[in-house]
CSV table of C-alpha atoms (C1' of nucleotides) in Angstrom, one decimal:
chain,number,residue,atom,x,y,z
A,1,MET,CA,-67.6,87.2,-38.1
A,2,ILE,CA,-64.1,86.9,-39.5
A,3,PHE,CA,-61.9,83.9,-38.8
A,4,ARG,CA,-58.3,83.3,-39.8
A,5,LEU,CA,-56.2,80.2,-40.0
A,6,GLY,CA,-52.6,79.6,-38.8
A,7,TYR,CA,-50.1,76.7,-38.5
A,8,VAL,CA,-47.2,75.6,-36.4
A,9,ALA,CA,-43.5,76.2,-36.8
A,10,MET,CA,-42.6,74.8,-40.2
A,11,THR,CA,-43.8,74.8,-43.8
A,12,LEU,CA,-43.8,71.7,-46.1
A,13,ASN,CA,-43.6,74.0,-49.1
A,14,LEU,CA,-40.2,75.5,-48.9
A,15,GLU,CA,-37.0,73.5,-49.5
A,16,LYS,CA,-34.5,73.2,-46.7
A,17,CYS,CA,-36.3,75.6,-44.5
A,18,SER,CA,-36.4,74.1,-41.0
A,19,PRO,CA,-36.5,76.7,-38.2
A,20,SER,CA,-35.7,74.0,-35.6
A,21,GLY,CA,-32.2,72.8,-36.4
A,22,THR,CA,-30.4,71.6,-33.4
A,23,VAL,CA,-27.4,69.5,-32.1
A,24,THR,CA,-27.4,66.8,-29.6
A,25,VAL,CA,-25.7,67.3,-26.3
A,26,THR,CA,-23.4,64.3,-26.8
A,27,VAL,CA,-22.1,65.6,-30.1
A,28,PHE,CA,-21.9,69.1,-28.9
A,29,ASN,CA,-19.8,68.2,-25.9
A,30,LYS,CA,-17.5,66.1,-28.0
A,31,LEU,CA,-16.6,69.0,-30.2
A,32,PRO,CA,-12.8,69.7,-29.8
A,33,SER,CA,-12.8,73.3,-28.6
A,34,GLU,CA,-14.8,76.2,-27.4
A,35,GLU,CA,-14.4,77.7,-30.9
A,36,ALA,CA,-15.8,74.7,-32.5
A,37,ARG,CA,-18.8,74.6,-30.1
A,38,MET,CA,-19.6,78.3,-30.6
A,39,TYR,CA,-19.2,77.9,-34.4
A,40,ARG,CA,-21.7,75.1,-34.4
A,41,LEU,CA,-24.2,77.0,-32.2
A,42,ARG,CA,-24.0,80.1,-34.3
A,43,LYS,CA,-24.3,78.2,-37.5
A,44,ILE,CA,-27.5,76.5,-36.4
A,45,THR,CA,-29.0,79.6,-34.9
A,46,ARG,CA,-28.3,81.7,-38.0
A,47,SER,CA,-30.0,79.1,-40.2
A,48,ASN,CA,-33.0,78.8,-37.8
A,49,LEU,CA,-33.5,82.6,-37.8
A,50,GLU,CA,-33.1,82.9,-41.6
A,51,ASN,CA,-35.5,80.1,-42.1
A,52,THR,CA,-38.0,81.7,-39.7
A,53,LEU,CA,-37.9,84.9,-41.8
A,54,ARG,CA,-38.3,82.9,-45.0
A,55,ILE,CA,-41.4,81.3,-43.5
A,56,LEU,CA,-42.8,84.6,-42.5
A,57,ARG,CA,-42.3,86.0,-46.0
A,58,TYR,CA,-44.0,82.9,-47.4
A,59,ASN,CA,-46.8,83.4,-45.0
A,60,GLN,CA,-47.1,87.0,-46.0
A,61,ALA,CA,-47.3,86.0,-49.7
A,62,LEU,CA,-50.2,83.6,-48.9
A,63,ASN,CA,-51.8,86.0,-46.5
A,64,ILE,CA,-51.4,83.5,-43.6
A,65,LYS,CA,-51.2,85.9,-40.6
A,66,VAL,CA,-51.3,83.5,-37.7
A,67,TYR,CA,-48.2,81.6,-37.0
A,68,ARG,CA,-46.5,79.8,-34.1
A,69,PHE,CA,-42.7,80.1,-33.7
A,70,THR,CA,-40.8,76.9,-33.0
A,71,SER,CA,-39.5,76.7,-29.5
A,72,LYS,CA,-36.2,75.4,-30.9
A,73,LEU,CA,-34.9,78.6,-32.5
A,74,ILE,CA,-31.8,78.5,-30.3
A,75,PRO,CA,-30.2,75.1,-30.1
A,76,LEU,CA,-29.8,73.9,-26.5
A,77,ALA,CA,-31.3,77.2,-25.4
A,78,THR,CA,-31.8,76.4,-21.7
A,79,HIS,CA,-29.2,73.7,-21.4
A,80,PRO,CA,-26.4,74.4,-18.9
A,81,SER,CA,-23.8,73.8,-21.6
A,82,ILE,CA,-24.6,77.2,-23.2
A,83,GLU,CA,-25.6,79.3,-20.3
A,84,HIS,CA,-22.8,81.7,-20.9
A,85,TRP,CA,-23.7,82.4,-24.4
A,86,ASP,CA,-25.5,85.8,-25.1
A,87,TYR,CA,-27.3,84.8,-28.3
A,88,VAL,CA,-29.5,87.8,-28.2
A,89,SER,CA,-26.5,90.2,-28.7
A,90,ASP,CA,-24.9,87.9,-31.2
A,91,PHE,CA,-28.0,87.9,-33.4
A,92,LYS,CA,-29.4,91.3,-32.5
A,93,ASP,CA,-30.0,92.3,-36.2
A,94,GLU,CA,-31.5,89.0,-37.2
A,95,PHE,CA,-34.0,89.0,-34.3
A,96,ARG,CA,-34.9,92.6,-35.0
A,97,GLU,CA,-35.5,91.9,-38.7
A,98,ILE,CA,-38.0,89.2,-37.8
A,99,GLY,CA,-39.8,91.3,-35.3
A,100,ASP,CA,-40.0,94.2,-37.7
A,101,PHE,CA,-41.5,92.0,-40.3
A,102,VAL,CA,-44.1,90.7,-37.9
A,103,LYS,CA,-45.1,94.2,-36.9
A,104,GLU,CA,-45.0,95.7,-40.4
A,105,ASN,CA,-47.3,93.0,-41.7
A,106,ASN,CA,-49.5,92.6,-38.6
A,107,PHE,CA,-48.8,89.0,-37.9
A,108,ARG,CA,-50.3,87.3,-34.9
A,109,VAL,CA,-47.3,85.2,-33.7
A,110,SER,CA,-47.2,83.0,-30.7
A,111,ALA,CA,-45.1,80.3,-29.1
A,112,HIS,CA,-45.8,77.1,-27.1
A,113,PRO,CA,-43.2,76.0,-24.6
A,114,ASP,CA,-43.3,72.2,-24.7
A,115,HIS,CA,-44.7,69.8,-22.3
A,116,TYR,CA,-41.6,69.7,-20.0
A,117,THR,CA,-42.4,73.2,-18.9
A,118,LEU,CA,-44.6,72.8,-15.8
A,119,ILE,CA,-45.2,75.4,-13.3
A,120,ASN,CA,-47.4,73.3,-11.0
A,121,SER,CA,-44.8,70.5,-10.3
A,122,PRO,CA,-44.2,69.7,-6.6
A,123,ASP,CA,-40.5,69.6,-7.5
A,124,ALA,CA,-38.8,73.0,-7.0
A,125,LYS,CA,-36.1,72.1,-9.6
A,126,VAL,CA,-38.8,71.5,-12.2
A,127,ILE,CA,-40.3,74.9,-11.5
A,128,GLU,CA,-37.0,76.5,-11.7
A,129,ASP,CA,-36.2,74.9,-15.0
A,130,SER,CA,-39.7,75.8,-16.3
A,131,ILE,CA,-39.3,79.4,-15.4
A,132,LYS,CA,-35.9,79.4,-17.2
A,133,ASP,CA,-37.7,78.0,-20.3
A,134,LEU,CA,-40.5,80.6,-20.1
A,135,ASP,CA,-37.8,83.3,-19.7
A,136,TYR,CA,-36.1,82.0,-22.8
A,137,HIS,CA,-39.3,82.3,-24.8
A,138,VAL,CA,-39.9,85.8,-23.6
A,139,LYS,CA,-36.3,86.8,-24.3
A,140,ILE,CA,-36.8,85.8,-27.9
A,141,TYR,CA,-39.9,88.1,-28.2
A,142,GLU,CA,-38.0,90.9,-26.5
A,143,ALA,CA,-35.0,90.4,-28.8
A,144,MET,CA,-37.4,90.7,-31.8
A,145,GLY,CA,-38.7,93.9,-30.4
A,146,LEU,CA,-42.1,92.3,-29.8
A,147,GLU,CA,-42.5,93.9,-26.4
A,148,ASP,CA,-46.2,94.0,-26.5
A,149,TYR,CA,-47.8,91.5,-24.3
A,150,LYS,CA,-50.3,90.5,-27.0
A,151,TYR,CA,-47.7,88.1,-28.3
A,152,LYS,CA,-48.4,85.1,-26.1
A,153,LEU,CA,-47.0,81.9,-24.7
A,154,VAL,CA,-49.5,79.0,-24.7
A,155,MET,CA,-49.2,76.6,-21.8
A,156,HIS,CA,-51.0,73.7,-20.2
A,157,VAL,CA,-51.9,73.6,-16.5
A,158,GLY,CA,-49.4,70.7,-15.9
A,159,GLY,CA,-49.4,67.4,-14.1
A,160,LEU,CA,-52.1,65.9,-11.9
A,161,TYR,CA,-49.8,64.4,-9.3
A,162,LYS,CA,-52.7,62.3,-8.1
A,163,GLN,CA,-54.4,65.4,-6.6
A,164,LYS,CA,-56.1,67.5,-9.1
A,165,LYS,CA,-57.4,70.2,-6.7
A,166,ALA,CA,-54.0,70.6,-5.0
A,167,SER,CA,-52.3,70.7,-8.3
A,168,ILE,CA,-54.6,73.4,-9.6
A,169,GLU,CA,-53.9,75.4,-6.4
A,170,ARG,CA,-50.2,75.0,-6.9
A,171,PHE,CA,-50.6,76.3,-10.5
A,172,LYS,CA,-52.3,79.4,-9.2
A,173,GLU,CA,-49.8,80.1,-6.5
A,174,ASN,CA,-46.9,79.8,-8.8
A,175,PHE,CA,-48.5,81.7,-11.6
A,176,VAL,CA,-49.1,84.8,-9.6
A,177,LYS,CA,-45.5,84.7,-8.4
A,178,LEU,CA,-44.1,84.8,-12.0
A,179,PRO,CA,-42.4,88.0,-13.1
A,180,GLU,CA,-44.8,90.3,-14.9
A,181,ARG,CA,-43.1,90.1,-18.2
A,182,ILE,CA,-43.7,86.4,-18.2
A,183,ARG,CA,-47.0,86.3,-16.5
A,184,ASN,CA,-48.7,88.7,-18.9
A,185,ARG,CA,-47.7,86.5,-21.9
A,186,ILE,CA,-49.2,83.3,-20.7
A,187,ILE,CA,-52.4,81.9,-21.9
A,188,LEU,CA,-53.8,78.5,-21.0
A,189,GLU,CA,-54.9,75.6,-23.0
A,190,ASN,CA,-57.0,72.5,-22.1
A,191,ASP,CA,-55.0,69.3,-22.6
A,192,ASP,CA,-56.0,65.8,-23.9
A,193,LYS,CA,-55.6,63.9,-20.6
A,194,SER,CA,-55.8,65.8,-17.4
A,195,TYR,CA,-57.3,69.2,-17.4
A,196,SER,CA,-60.6,69.7,-19.2
A,197,ALA,CA,-61.8,72.8,-20.9
A,198,LEU,CA,-64.1,73.4,-17.9
A,199,ASP,CA,-61.1,73.0,-15.5
A,200,VAL,CA,-59.0,75.5,-17.4
A,201,LEU,CA,-61.9,77.9,-17.9
A,202,GLY,CA,-62.3,78.1,-14.1
A,203,ILE,CA,-58.6,78.9,-13.6
A,204,CYS,CA,-58.6,81.4,-16.4
A,205,LYS,CA,-61.6,83.3,-15.0
A,206,GLU,CA,-60.1,83.4,-11.6
A,207,LEU,CA,-56.7,84.6,-12.6
A,208,ASN,CA,-57.8,86.7,-15.6
A,209,ILE,CA,-55.9,84.6,-18.2
A,210,PRO,CA,-57.0,84.3,-21.8
A,211,MET,CA,-58.0,80.7,-22.6
A,212,VAL,CA,-57.2,78.9,-25.8
A,213,ILE,CA,-59.7,76.1,-26.2
A,214,ASP,CA,-58.3,73.1,-28.1
A,215,ILE,CA,-61.4,71.5,-29.7
A,216,HIS,CA,-59.7,68.2,-30.2
A,217,HIS,CA,-58.6,68.0,-26.6
A,218,HIS,CA,-62.0,68.9,-25.5
A,219,ASN,CA,-63.3,65.9,-27.4
A,220,CYS,CA,-60.7,63.7,-25.6
A,221,VAL,CA,-61.4,65.0,-22.1
A,222,ASN,CA,-64.7,66.3,-20.8
A,223,ASN,CA,-67.5,65.4,-18.4
A,224,GLY,CA,-70.3,65.9,-20.9
A,225,GLU,CA,-69.9,69.6,-21.2
A,226,LYS,CA,-71.1,70.9,-24.5
A,227,LEU,CA,-68.8,73.1,-26.6
A,228,GLU,CA,-71.6,75.5,-27.4
A,229,ASP,CA,-72.1,76.1,-23.7
A,230,LEU,CA,-68.4,76.7,-23.0
A,231,LEU,CA,-67.4,78.7,-26.0
A,232,PRO,CA,-69.0,82.1,-25.1
A,233,GLU,CA,-67.3,82.1,-21.7
A,234,VAL,CA,-64.0,80.9,-23.2
A,235,PHE,CA,-64.1,83.8,-25.7
A,236,ASP,CA,-65.0,86.2,-22.9
A,237,THR,CA,-61.6,85.5,-21.3
A,238,TRP,CA,-60.2,87.6,-24.3
A,239,ASN,CA,-62.4,90.6,-23.7
A,240,ASN,CA,-59.6,92.9,-22.5
A,241,GLN,CA,-57.0,91.6,-25.0
A,242,GLU,CA,-55.8,93.2,-28.2
A,243,PHE,CA,-56.1,90.1,-30.3
A,244,VAL,CA,-59.4,88.2,-30.9
A,245,PRO,CA,-59.9,84.8,-29.2
A,246,LYS,CA,-57.8,81.9,-30.5
A,247,ILE,CA,-58.6,78.3,-30.7
A,248,HIS,CA,-56.7,75.2,-31.5
A,249,PHE,CA,-58.1,72.7,-34.0
A,250,SER,CA,-56.9,69.2,-35.2
A,251,SER,CA,-58.4,66.0,-36.3
A,252,PRO,CA,-57.8,62.6,-34.6
A,253,LYS,CA,-55.5,60.3,-36.4
A,254,SER,CA,-58.0,57.4,-36.1
A,255,GLU,CA,-60.6,56.0,-33.8
A,256,LYS,CA,-58.0,53.7,-32.2
A,257,ASP,CA,-55.3,56.4,-32.0
A,258,PHE,CA,-57.7,59.2,-31.2
A,259,ARG,CA,-55.4,61.6,-29.3
A,260,SER,CA,-52.8,61.7,-32.0
A,261,HIS,CA,-53.0,64.3,-34.8
A,262,ALA,CA,-54.1,63.4,-38.3
A,263,ASP,CA,-52.3,64.5,-41.4
A,264,SER,CA,-55.0,67.0,-42.3
A,265,ILE,CA,-58.1,68.7,-41.0
A,266,GLU,CA,-61.3,66.8,-41.5
A,267,PHE,CA,-63.4,69.3,-43.3
A,268,GLY,CA,-66.8,68.1,-41.9
A,269,GLU,CA,-65.5,68.5,-38.3
A,270,PHE,CA,-64.3,72.0,-38.9
A,271,GLU,CA,-67.6,73.0,-40.5
A,272,GLU,CA,-69.4,71.6,-37.5
A,273,PHE,CA,-67.2,73.8,-35.2
A,274,LEU,CA,-67.9,76.8,-37.4
A,275,LYS,CA,-71.6,76.4,-36.9
A,276,VAL,CA,-71.1,76.5,-33.1
A,277,ALA,CA,-68.7,79.4,-33.4
A,278,ARG,CA,-71.2,81.3,-35.6
A,279,LYS,CA,-73.7,81.3,-32.8
A,280,VAL,CA,-71.3,83.1,-30.6
A,281,GLY,CA,-70.7,85.5,-33.5
A,282,ARG,CA,-67.3,86.8,-32.6
A,283,ASP,CA,-64.1,87.0,-34.7
A,284,PHE,CA,-61.5,84.4,-33.8
A,285,ASP,CA,-58.3,82.8,-35.0
A,286,THR,CA,-57.6,79.1,-35.4
A,287,MET,CA,-54.3,77.4,-34.9
A,288,LEU,CA,-54.3,74.2,-36.9
A,289,GLU,CA,-52.3,71.4,-35.5
A,290,ALA,CA,-51.9,68.9,-38.4
A,291,LYS,CA,-48.9,66.8,-39.5
A,292,ASN,CA,-49.2,68.4,-42.9
A,293,LYS,CA,-48.8,71.9,-41.4
A,294,ASP,CA,-49.4,74.6,-44.0
A,295,SER,CA,-50.4,72.1,-46.6
A,296,ALA,CA,-53.3,71.1,-44.3
A,297,LEU,CA,-54.2,74.7,-43.9
A,298,LEU,CA,-54.3,75.4,-47.7
A,299,LYS,CA,-56.3,72.3,-48.2
A,300,LEU,CA,-58.9,73.3,-45.6
A,301,SER,CA,-59.1,76.8,-46.9
A,302,GLU,CA,-59.7,75.5,-50.4
A,303,GLU,CA,-62.5,73.3,-49.1
A,304,LEU,CA,-64.0,76.2,-47.1
A,305,ARG,CA,-64.2,78.3,-50.2
A,306,GLU,CA,-66.5,75.8,-51.8
A,307,VAL,CA,-69.1,76.4,-49.0
A,308,GLU,CA,-71.4,79.2,-49.6
A,309,TRP,CA,-72.5,80.0,-46.1
A,310,VAL,CA,-68.8,80.1,-45.0
A,311,ASN,CA,-67.9,82.6,-47.7
A,312,GLU,CA,-70.8,84.7,-46.5
A,313,ILE,CA,-69.6,85.0,-43.0
A,314,ASN,CA,-65.9,85.2,-43.7
A,315,GLN,CA,-64.0,88.0,-45.4
A,316,ALA,CA,-61.4,85.8,-47.0
A,317,GLU,CA,-58.8,86.7,-44.5
A,318,PHE,CA,-56.8,83.6,-45.4
A,319,GLU,CA,-57.3,84.0,-49.2
A,320,ILE,CA,-54.4,83.0,-51.3
A,321,THR,CA,-52.7,85.8,-53.2
A,322,GLU,CA,-50.1,84.9,-55.8
A,323,GLY,CA,-46.7,85.7,-54.5
K,1,DT,C1',-27.4,58.8,-49.4
K,2,DC,C1',-30.5,56.5,-47.1
K,3,DG,C1',-32.9,54.2,-43.2
K,4,DT,C1',-33.4,53.9,-38.5
K,5,DG,C1',-32.5,54.3,-33.7
K,6,DT,C1',-31.9,58.1,-30.7
K,7,DC,C1',-32.5,62.6,-28.6
K,8,DA,C1',-32.2,67.9,-22.9
K,9,DA,C1',-36.2,68.1,-20.6
K,10,DG,C1',-41.3,65.3,-16.9
K,11,DA,C1',-45.3,62.7,-15.9
K,12,DT,C1',-47.6,58.6,-15.8
K,13,DC,C1',-48.5,54.0,-16.7
K,14,DT,C1',-46.7,49.2,-16.5
K,15,DT,C1',-44.1,45.7,-14.6
L,1,DA,C1',-38.2,50.9,-7.9
L,2,DA,C1',-37.1,50.7,-12.4
L,3,DG,C1',-38.3,50.7,-17.2
L,4,DA,C1',-41.5,51.8,-21.0
L,5,DT,C1',-44.3,55.1,-23.1
L,6,DC,C1',-46.0,59.5,-24.5
L,7,DT,C1',-44.8,62.7,-28.9
L,8,DT,C1',-42.1,65.0,-32.4
L,9,DG,C1',-38.9,66.7,-36.0
L,10,DA,C1',-34.4,66.3,-36.7
L,11,DC,C1',-30.0,64.5,-35.6
L,12,DA,C1',-26.4,61.0,-35.9
L,13,DC,C1',-24.6,57.0,-37.2
L,14,DG,C1',-23.8,53.0,-39.7
L,15,DA,C1',-24.8,50.4,-43.9
DNA sequence: TCGTGTCAAGATCTT
DNA sequence: AAGATCTTGACACGA
């Protein structure tokens, strides 16, 4: 069993390296001319793309192969103010360079449209905007030349709207209507309030969608289901996929503020999870969601290296190499 | 330059 | 029915 670790969007260990620069709508609209507005958008976008490539190079140096792109690569991407802007053409080379680097170095990259993107809303306008946002994410992959559907978009089921069953049905109806190039990218994650791992597993099995189980969310919402019972079936949803199963892992900030993410990953909790995963015996990847981003990853990987049984099962896929 | 209130977006809880 | 809260990194503005 090999497992790898990844992190989300930004590194704490490179100076001035945000991939998520943006501009507020108010300020953007106050800029004096079309030229000024385009200049601002291009400047931010260039910086975001450059920083993304810097982060990937850094990841490569540390052999961190699992990474989630920020959703904010293009400022105001799906806002009506910039609908006319063809950012893909403007930054053709930059996108391509990122995608080439991903492919050359066998990264597993992903993206996670944020919680405003809901395909089970009863509101047609919300659905429309959500599809626009999904389309934006896929466009980014395509611009990078990451045409392979193995590069995924993680989503949640959506809102409850006081009727869980009907809301799940609406998810299914809208999901199957999505264009193929979007639909085949989507994978589903259990959330920390509404849809449990068991709920999501049911949807995933029915619609043949790979499932990402978020261990922390499972601890927030469940009806007594045991992780060890769920995990084999969750991993099975990946059987026809190129990449191995992926999970999300984070530690609660505190007992009182349980749902929030802590700065780091609590080692003991991760070790407990590994013991459950070992029983399943499959390779998998872990996306860590901690405030300390890659610093939390490096800390955890240090701690894991101290544990003999872990070293025996893992082939040091996340080993630090000097670079 | 620094600290802090604010920010595109939806859902849901509180009043 | 309207307003607050969720959650988050980064902006934007004023001191």
